[in-house]
GROMACS .gro file of C-alpha atoms in nm:
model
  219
    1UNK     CA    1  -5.024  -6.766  -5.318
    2UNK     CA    2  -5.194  -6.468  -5.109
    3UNK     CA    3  -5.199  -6.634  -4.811
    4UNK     CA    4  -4.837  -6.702  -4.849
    5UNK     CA    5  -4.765  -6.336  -4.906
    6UNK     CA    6  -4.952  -6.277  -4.622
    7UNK     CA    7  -4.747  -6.482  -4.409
    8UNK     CA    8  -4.399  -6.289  -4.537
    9UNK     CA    9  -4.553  -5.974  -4.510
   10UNK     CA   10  -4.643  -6.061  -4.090
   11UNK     CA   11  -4.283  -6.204  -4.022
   12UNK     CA   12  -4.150  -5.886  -4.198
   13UNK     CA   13  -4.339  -5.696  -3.957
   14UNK     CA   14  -4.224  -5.930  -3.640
   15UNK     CA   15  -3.843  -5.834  -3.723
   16UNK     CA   16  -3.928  -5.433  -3.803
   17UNK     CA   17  -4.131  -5.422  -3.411
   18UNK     CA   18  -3.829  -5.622  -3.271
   19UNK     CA   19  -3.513  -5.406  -3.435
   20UNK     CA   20  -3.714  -5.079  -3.299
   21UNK     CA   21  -3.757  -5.235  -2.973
   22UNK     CA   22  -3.351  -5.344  -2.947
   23UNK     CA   23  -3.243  -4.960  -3.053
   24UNK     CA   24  -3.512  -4.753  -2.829
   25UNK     CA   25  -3.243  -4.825  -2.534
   26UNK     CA   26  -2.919  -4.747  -2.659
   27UNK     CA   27  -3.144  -4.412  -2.844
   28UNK     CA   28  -3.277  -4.321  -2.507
   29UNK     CA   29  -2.906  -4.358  -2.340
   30UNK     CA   30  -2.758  -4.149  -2.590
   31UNK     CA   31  -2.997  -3.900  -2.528
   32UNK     CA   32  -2.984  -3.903  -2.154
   33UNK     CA   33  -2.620  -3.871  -2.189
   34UNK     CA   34  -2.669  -3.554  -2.411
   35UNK     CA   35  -2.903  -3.417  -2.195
   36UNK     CA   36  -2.665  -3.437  -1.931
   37UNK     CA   37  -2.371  -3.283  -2.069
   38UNK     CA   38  -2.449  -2.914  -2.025
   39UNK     CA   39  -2.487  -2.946  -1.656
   40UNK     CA   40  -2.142  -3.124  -1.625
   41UNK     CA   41  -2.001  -2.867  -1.864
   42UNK     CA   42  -2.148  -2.609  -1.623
   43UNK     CA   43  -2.054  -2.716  -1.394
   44UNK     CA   44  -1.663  -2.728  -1.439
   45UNK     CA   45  -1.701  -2.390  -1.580
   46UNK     CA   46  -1.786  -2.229  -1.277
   47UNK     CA   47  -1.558  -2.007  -1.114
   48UNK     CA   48  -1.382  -2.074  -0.709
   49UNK     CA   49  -1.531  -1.876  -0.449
   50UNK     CA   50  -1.240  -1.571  -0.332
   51UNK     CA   51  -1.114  -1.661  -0.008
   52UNK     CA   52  -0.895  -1.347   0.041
   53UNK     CA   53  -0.617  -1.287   0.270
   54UNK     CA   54  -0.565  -1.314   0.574
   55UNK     CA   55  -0.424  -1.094   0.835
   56UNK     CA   56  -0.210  -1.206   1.143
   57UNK     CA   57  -0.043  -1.054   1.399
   58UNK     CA   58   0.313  -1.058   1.406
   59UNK     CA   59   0.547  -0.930   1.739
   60UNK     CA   60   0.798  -0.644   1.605
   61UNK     CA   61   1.060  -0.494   1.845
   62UNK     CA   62   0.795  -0.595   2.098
   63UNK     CA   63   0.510  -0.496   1.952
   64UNK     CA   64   0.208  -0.678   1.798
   65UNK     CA   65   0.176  -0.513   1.451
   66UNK     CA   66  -0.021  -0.629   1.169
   67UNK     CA   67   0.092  -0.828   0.854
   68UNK     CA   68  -0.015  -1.017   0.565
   69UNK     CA   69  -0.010  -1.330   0.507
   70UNK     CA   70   0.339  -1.348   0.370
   71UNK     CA   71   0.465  -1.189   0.709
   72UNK     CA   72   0.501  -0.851   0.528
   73UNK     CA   73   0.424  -0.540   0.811
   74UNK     CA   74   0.093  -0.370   0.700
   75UNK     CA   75   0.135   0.017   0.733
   76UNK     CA   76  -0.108   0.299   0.716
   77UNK     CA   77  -0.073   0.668   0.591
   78UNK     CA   78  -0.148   0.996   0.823
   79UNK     CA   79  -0.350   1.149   0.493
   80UNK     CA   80  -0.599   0.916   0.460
   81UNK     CA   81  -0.950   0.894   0.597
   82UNK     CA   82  -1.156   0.597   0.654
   83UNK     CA   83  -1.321   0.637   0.305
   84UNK     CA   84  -1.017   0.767   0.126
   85UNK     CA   85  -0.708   0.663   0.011
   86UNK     CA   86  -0.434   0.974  -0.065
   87UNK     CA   87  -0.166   0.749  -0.163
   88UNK     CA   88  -0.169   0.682  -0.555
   89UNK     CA   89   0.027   0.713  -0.866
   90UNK     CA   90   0.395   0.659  -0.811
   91UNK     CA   91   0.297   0.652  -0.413
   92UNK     CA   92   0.124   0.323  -0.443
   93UNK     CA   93   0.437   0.176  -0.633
   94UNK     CA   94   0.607   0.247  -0.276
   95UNK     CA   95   0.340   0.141  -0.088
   96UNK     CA   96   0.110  -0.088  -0.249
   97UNK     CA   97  -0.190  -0.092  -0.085
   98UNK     CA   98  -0.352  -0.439   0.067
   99UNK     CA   99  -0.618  -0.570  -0.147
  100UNK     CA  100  -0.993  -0.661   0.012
  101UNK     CA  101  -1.147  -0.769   0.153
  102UNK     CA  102  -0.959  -0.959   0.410
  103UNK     CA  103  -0.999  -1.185   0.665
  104UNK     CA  104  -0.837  -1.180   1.039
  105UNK     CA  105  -0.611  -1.425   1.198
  106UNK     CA  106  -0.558  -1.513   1.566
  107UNK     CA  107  -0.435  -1.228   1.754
  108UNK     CA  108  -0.629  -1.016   1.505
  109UNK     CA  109  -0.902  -0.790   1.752
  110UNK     CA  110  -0.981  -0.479   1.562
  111UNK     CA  111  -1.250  -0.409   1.263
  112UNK     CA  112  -1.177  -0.501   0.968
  113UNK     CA  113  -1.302  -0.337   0.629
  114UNK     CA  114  -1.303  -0.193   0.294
  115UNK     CA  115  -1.278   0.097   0.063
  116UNK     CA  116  -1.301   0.190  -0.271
  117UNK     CA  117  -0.969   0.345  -0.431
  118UNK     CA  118  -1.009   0.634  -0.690
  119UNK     CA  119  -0.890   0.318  -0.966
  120UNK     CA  120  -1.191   0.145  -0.832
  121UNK     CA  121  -1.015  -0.114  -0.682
  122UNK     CA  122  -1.082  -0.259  -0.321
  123UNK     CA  123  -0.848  -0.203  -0.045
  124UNK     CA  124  -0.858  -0.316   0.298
  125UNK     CA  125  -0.906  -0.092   0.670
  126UNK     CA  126  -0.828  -0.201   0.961
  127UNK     CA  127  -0.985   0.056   1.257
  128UNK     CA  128  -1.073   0.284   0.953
  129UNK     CA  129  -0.728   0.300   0.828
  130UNK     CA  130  -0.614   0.205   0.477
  131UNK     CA  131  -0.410  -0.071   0.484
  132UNK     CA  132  -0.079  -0.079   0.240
  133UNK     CA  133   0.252  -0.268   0.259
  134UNK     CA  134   0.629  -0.113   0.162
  135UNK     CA  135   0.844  -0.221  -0.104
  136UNK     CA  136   1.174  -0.157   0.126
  137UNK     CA  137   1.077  -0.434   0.344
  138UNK     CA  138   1.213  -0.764   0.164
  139UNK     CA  139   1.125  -1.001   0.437
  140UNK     CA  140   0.893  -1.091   0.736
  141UNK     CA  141   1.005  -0.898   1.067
  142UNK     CA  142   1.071  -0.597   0.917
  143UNK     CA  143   0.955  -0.286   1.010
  144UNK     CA  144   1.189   0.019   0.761
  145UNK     CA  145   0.846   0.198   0.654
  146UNK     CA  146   0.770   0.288   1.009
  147UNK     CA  147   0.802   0.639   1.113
  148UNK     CA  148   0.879   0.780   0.741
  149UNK     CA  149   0.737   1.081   0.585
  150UNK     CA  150   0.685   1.024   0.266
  151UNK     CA  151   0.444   1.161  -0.046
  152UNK     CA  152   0.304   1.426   0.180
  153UNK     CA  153   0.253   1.226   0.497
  154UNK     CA  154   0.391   1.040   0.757
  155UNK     CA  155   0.351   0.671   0.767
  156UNK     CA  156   0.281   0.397   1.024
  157UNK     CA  157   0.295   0.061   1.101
  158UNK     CA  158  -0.023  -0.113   1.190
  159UNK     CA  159  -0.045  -0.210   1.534
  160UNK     CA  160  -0.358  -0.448   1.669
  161UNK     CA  161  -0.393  -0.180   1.902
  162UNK     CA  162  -0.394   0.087   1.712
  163UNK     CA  163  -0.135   0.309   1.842
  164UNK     CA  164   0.122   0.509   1.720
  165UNK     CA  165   0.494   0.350   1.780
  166UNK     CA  166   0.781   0.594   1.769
  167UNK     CA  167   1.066   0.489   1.478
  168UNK     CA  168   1.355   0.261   1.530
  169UNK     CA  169   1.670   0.351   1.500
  170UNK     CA  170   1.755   0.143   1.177
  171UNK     CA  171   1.381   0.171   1.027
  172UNK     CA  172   1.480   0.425   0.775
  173UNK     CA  173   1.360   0.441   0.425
  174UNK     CA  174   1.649   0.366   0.128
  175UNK     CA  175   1.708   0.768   0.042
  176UNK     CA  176   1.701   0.671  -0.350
  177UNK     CA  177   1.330   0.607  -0.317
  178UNK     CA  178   1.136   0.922  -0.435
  179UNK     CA  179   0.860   0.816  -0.208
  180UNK     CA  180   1.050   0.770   0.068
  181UNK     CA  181   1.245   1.018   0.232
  182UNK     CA  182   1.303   1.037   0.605
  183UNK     CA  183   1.200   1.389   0.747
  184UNK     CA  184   1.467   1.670   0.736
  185UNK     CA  185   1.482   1.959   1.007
  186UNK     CA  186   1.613   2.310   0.875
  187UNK     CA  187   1.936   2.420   0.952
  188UNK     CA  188   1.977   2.683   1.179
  189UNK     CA  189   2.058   3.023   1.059
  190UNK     CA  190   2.368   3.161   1.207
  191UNK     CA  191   2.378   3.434   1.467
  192UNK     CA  192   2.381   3.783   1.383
  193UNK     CA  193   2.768   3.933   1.313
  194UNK     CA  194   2.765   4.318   1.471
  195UNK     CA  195   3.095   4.530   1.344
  196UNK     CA  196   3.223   4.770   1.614
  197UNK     CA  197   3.208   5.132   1.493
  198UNK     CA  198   3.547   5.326   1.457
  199UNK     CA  199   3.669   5.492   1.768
  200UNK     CA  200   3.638   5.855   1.708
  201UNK     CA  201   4.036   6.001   1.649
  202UNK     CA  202   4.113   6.358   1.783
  203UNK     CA  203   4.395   6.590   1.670
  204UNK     CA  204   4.581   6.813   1.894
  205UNK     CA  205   4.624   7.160   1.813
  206UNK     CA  206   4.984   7.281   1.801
  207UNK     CA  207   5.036   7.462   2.097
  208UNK     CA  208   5.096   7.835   2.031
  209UNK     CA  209   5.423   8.017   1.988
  210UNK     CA  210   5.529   8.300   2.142
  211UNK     CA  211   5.797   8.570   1.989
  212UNK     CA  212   6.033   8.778   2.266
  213UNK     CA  213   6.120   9.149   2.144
  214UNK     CA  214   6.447   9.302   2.115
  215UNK     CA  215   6.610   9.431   2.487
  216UNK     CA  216   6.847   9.751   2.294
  217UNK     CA  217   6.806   9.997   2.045
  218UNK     CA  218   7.011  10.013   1.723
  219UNK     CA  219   7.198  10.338   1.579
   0.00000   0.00000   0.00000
């Protein structure tokens, strides 16, 4: 009777061994699968490098000026420095400046940089200017911010070169824009009005009278 209890007991034990050895692969799956699943999740959870905008260079009443990469003319503003922007508040509603950094296109030969606004924000240079756009120009080839003074200043657009291009004829600002009014020039005060004195009247003095005498004597 022991020795058959003996032999249950060992094929007891011969079916426990072989069930743990048919789970300890699908157990060490599942966990390699868990351990994975982190990474993957990190993975998809990281965020897309910023590839910025690029600048191009755009010919403008024959003139190779700057724009972005909608074909919108970049401008900059006679205040500013090459570490400071002066246009803000309502300014920058008018001309929003270009956000940095960028990168250049073809045609593209000057320096490219960035500042830091007083907001904190980035803007882009180009040859130490900050760079902005204006909200009157609606569509690629336009040039209406060009030449306006505006917000204390006078503003440009951007040429690759660098230099300063005289106004258009029809590049003026809309004059219902607070930020952008076209410069005015005094009008001339008018010349001096002199009133002729009075001629100086004379009277003439009656001329004197003279009596004759009697010629007889009277009795």
């Amino acid at each position: 009777m022991r020795r058959l209890w003996g032999a249950a007991g060992l094929a007891a034990a011969v079916l426990a061994v072989a069930a743990c050895a048919s789970s300890s692969p699908s157990t060490s799956s599942s966990a390699a699968a868990q351990s994975s699943s982190p990474a993957a999740a990190a993975g998809s959870s990281s965020p897309a490098a910023s590839t910025g905008t690029t600048v191009l260079s755009r010919t403008i009443d024959g003139t190779a000026v700057l724009t972005n990469s909608a074909g919108l003319t970049l401008y900059w503003f006679g205040p500013d420095t090459s570490t400071t922007s002066k246009c803000t508040g309502s300014c920058a509603t008018y001309w929003p400046p270009v956000t940095g950094p960028v990168t250049a296109g073809a045609g593209v030969t000057g320096t490219l940089g960035t500042i830091t606004r007083p907001d904190g924000t980035i803007q882009a240079t180009y040859d130490g200017h900050p760079l902005y756009t204006f909200a009157g120009d609606t569509a690629p080839g336009q040039n209406k911010g060009n030449g306006v003074n505006a917000s204390g200043g006078v503003w440009h657009e951007m040429t690759v070169s660098g230099s300063i291009i005289p106004a258009s004829s029809g590049s003026t600002a809309p004059a219902s824009s607070p930020a952008a009014v076209p410069a005015t020039t005094p009008a001339a005060a008018p010349p001096p009005t002199h009133t002729a004195a009075p001629a100086p009247t004379h009277t003439a003095a009656p001329a004197p009278t003279h009596s004759t005498g009697g010629g007889g004597y009277g009795y």
